GROMACS .gro file of C-alpha atoms in nm:
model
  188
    1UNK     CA    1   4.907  12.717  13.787
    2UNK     CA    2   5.129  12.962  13.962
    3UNK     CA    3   5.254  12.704  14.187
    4UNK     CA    4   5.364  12.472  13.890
    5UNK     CA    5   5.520  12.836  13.755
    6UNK     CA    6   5.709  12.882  14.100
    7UNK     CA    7   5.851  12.502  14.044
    8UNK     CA    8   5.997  12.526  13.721
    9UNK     CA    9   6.125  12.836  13.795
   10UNK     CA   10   6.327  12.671  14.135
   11UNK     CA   11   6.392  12.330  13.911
   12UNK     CA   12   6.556  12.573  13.659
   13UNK     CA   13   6.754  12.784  13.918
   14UNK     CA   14   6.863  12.405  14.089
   15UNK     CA   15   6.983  12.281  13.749
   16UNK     CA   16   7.183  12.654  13.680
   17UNK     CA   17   7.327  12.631  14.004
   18UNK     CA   18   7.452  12.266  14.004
   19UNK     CA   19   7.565  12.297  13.626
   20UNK     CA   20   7.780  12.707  13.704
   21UNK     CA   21   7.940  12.472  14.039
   22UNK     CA   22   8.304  12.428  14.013
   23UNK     CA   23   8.214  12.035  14.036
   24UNK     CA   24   8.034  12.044  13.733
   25UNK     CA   25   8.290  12.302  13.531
   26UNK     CA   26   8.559  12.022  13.675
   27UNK     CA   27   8.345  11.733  13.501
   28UNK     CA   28   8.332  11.927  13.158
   29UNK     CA   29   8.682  12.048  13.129
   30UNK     CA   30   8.825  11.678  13.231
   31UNK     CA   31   8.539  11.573  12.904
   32UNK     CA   32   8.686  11.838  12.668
   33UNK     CA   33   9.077  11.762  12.738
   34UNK     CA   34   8.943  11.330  12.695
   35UNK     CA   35   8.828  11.480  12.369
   36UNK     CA   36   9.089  11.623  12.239
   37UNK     CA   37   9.343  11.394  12.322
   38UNK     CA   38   9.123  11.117  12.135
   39UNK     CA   39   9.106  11.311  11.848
   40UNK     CA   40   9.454  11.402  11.892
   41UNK     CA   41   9.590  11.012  11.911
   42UNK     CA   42   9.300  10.902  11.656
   43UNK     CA   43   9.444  11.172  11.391
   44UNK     CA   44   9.778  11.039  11.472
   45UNK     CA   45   9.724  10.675  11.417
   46UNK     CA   46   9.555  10.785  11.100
   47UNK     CA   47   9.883  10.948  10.971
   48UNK     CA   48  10.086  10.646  11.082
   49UNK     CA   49   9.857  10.373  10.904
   50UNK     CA   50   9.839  10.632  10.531
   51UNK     CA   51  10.184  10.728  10.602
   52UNK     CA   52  10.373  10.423  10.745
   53UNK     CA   53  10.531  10.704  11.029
   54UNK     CA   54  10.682  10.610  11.355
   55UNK     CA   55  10.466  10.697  11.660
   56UNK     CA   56  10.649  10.950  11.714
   57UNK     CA   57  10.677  11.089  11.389
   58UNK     CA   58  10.330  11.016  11.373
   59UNK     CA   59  10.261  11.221  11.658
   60UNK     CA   60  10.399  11.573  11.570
   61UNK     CA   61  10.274  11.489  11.159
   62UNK     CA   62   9.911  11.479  11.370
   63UNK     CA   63   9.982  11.771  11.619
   64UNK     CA   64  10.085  12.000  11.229
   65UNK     CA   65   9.791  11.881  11.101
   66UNK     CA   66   9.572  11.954  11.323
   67UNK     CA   67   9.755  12.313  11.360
   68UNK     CA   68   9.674  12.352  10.963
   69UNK     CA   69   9.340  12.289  11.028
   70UNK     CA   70   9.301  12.519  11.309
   71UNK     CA   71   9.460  12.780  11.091
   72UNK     CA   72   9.193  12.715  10.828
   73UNK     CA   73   8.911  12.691  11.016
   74UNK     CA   74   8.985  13.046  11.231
   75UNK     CA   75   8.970  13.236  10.899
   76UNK     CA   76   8.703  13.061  10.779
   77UNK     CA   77   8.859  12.772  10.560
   78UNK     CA   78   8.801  12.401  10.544
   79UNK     CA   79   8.977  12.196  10.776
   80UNK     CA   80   8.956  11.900  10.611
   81UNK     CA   81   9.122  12.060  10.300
   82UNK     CA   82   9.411  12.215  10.525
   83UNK     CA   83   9.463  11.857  10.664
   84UNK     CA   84   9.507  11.726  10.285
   85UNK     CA   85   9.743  11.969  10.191
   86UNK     CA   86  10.002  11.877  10.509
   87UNK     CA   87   9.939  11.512  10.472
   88UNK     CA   88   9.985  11.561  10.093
   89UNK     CA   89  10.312  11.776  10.085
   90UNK     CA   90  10.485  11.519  10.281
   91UNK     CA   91  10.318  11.266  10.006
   92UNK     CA   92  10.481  11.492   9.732
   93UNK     CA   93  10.811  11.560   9.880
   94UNK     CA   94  10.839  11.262  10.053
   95UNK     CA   95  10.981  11.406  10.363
   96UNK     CA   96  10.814  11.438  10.705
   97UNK     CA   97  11.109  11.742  10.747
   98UNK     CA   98  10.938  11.930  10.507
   99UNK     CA   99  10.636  11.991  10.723
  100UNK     CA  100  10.719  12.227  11.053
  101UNK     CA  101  10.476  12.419  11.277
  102UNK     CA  102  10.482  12.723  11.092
  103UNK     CA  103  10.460  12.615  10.724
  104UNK     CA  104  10.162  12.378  10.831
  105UNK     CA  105   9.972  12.672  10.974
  106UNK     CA  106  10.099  12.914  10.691
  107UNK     CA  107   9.930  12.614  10.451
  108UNK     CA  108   9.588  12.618  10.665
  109UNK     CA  109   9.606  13.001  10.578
  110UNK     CA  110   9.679  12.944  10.251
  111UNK     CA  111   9.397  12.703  10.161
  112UNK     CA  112   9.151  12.901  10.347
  113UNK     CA  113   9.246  13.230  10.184
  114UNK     CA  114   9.257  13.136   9.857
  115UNK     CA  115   9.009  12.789   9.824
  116UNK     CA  116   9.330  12.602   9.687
  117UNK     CA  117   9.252  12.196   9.743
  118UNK     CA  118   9.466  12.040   9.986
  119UNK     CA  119   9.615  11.850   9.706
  120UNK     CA  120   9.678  12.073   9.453
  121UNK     CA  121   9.845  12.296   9.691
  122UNK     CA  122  10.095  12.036   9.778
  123UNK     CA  123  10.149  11.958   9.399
  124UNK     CA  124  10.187  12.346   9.312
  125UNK     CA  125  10.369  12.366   9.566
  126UNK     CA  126  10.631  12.078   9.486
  127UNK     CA  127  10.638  12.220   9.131
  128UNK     CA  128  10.722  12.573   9.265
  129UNK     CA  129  11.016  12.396   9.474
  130UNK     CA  130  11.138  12.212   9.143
  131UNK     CA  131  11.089  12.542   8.881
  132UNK     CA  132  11.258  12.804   9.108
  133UNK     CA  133  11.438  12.646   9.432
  134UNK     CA  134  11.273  12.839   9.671
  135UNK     CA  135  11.184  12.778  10.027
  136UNK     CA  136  10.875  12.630  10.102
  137UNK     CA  137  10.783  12.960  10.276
  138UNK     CA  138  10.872  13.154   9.978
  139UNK     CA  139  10.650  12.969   9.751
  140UNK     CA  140  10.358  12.965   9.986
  141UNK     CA  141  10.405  13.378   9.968
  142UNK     CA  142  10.396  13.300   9.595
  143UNK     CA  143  10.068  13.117   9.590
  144UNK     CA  144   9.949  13.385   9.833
  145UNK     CA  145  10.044  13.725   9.585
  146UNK     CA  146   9.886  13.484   9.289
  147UNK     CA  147   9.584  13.506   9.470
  148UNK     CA  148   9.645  13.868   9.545
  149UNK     CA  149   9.671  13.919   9.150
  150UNK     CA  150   9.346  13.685   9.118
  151UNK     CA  151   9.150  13.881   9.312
  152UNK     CA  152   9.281  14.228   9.224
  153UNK     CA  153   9.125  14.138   8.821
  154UNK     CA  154   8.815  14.008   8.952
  155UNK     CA  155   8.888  13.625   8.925
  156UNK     CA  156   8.793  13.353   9.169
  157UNK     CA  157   9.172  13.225   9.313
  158UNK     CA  158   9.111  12.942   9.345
  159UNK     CA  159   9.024  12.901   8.978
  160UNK     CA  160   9.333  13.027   8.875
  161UNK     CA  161   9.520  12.813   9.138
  162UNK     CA  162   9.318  12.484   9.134
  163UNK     CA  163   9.401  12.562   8.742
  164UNK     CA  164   9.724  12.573   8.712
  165UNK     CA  165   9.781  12.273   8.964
  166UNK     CA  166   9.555  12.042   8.782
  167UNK     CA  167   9.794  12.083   8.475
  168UNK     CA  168  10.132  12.070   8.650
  169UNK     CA  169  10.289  11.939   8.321
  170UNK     CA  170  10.242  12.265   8.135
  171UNK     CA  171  10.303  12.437   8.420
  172UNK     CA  172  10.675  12.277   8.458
  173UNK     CA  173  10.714  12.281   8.099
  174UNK     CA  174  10.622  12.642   8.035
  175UNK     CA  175  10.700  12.785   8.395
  176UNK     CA  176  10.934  13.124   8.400
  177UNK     CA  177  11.044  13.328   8.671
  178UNK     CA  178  10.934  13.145   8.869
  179UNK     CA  179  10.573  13.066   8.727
  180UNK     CA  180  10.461  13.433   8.766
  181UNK     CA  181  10.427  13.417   8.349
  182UNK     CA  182  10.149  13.143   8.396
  183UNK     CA  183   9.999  13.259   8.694
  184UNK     CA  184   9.893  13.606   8.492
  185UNK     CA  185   9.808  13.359   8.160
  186UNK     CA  186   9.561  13.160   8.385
  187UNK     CA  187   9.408  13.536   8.530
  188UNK     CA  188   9.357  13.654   8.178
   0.00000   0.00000   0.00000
């Protein structure tokens, strides 16, 4: 018994050793960067067949995307839903030069911090551009202090946000400064 002990015991050091060798460490990080460039050029085929993109195009759409899910997914968010809300403000606006670096990560923060859906953040969001004329940036701040509000009366934000977004025809019909009025209308 002790010898089939002292076996596994060298078997396991063999297999620690050959797996901690810089061979081995060279094998996994060559498998890791394969991996992420597949899902990198898979992600941006995806956006070029939904979104008729160049490759190019196509290419920095995916590399935002995946940067708003990243975002999400660090401050515990869905990724998925970060990915819906880049892919669908460019759906909204229209424009791949609405979507940068920053305001895709600033939207994975967004729908992680405040449970928003991917879509309705793009259509608040496109709302918010048409009511008041702000930046992008501005209105994502917006969504964000809306949220703040939520949270500070002891409402679930994305309630109140999925809420208002869901009825964006009120919303633009009945929107002052800046939608502030309805955002405290859909707390209460």
């Amino acid at each position: 018994a002790q010898d089939k002990i002292n076996d596994f015991r060298d078997k396991i050091s063999e297999t620690s050793a050959f797996l901690s060798s810089p061979k081995a460490m060279g094998v996994a990080a060559i498998g890791v960067a394969v991996k992420l460039m597949t899902d990198f050029a898979n992600k941006a085929l995806e956006v070029r067949q939904s979104l008729g993109t160049s490759a190019v195009d196509s290419a920095r759409l995916a590399g935002n995307v995946k940067s708003a899910a990243i975002s999400a997914k660090l401050l515990g968010g869905s990724s998925e839903e970060a990915e819906a809300a880049v892919t669908g403000l460019v759906e909204e606006f229209g424009s791949l030069s609405v979507v940068s670096l920053e305001t895709s990560v600033n939207l994975g923060k967004l729908v992680a911090t405040t449970g928003i859906t991917g879509k309705n953040a793009a259509a608040l969001l496109k709302q918010l551009e048409a009511i008041n004329g702000a930046s992008l940036e501005t209105n994502i701040n917006l969504l964000s202090s809306v949220s703040s509000l939520a949270r500070a009366e002891g409402v679930a934000p994305a309630q109140v946000l999925n809420s208002i977004a869901e009825d964006t025809k009120t919303f633009a019909e009945f929107a002052k400064d800046g939608g502030m009025n309805l955002a405290r209308a859909a707390i209460e």
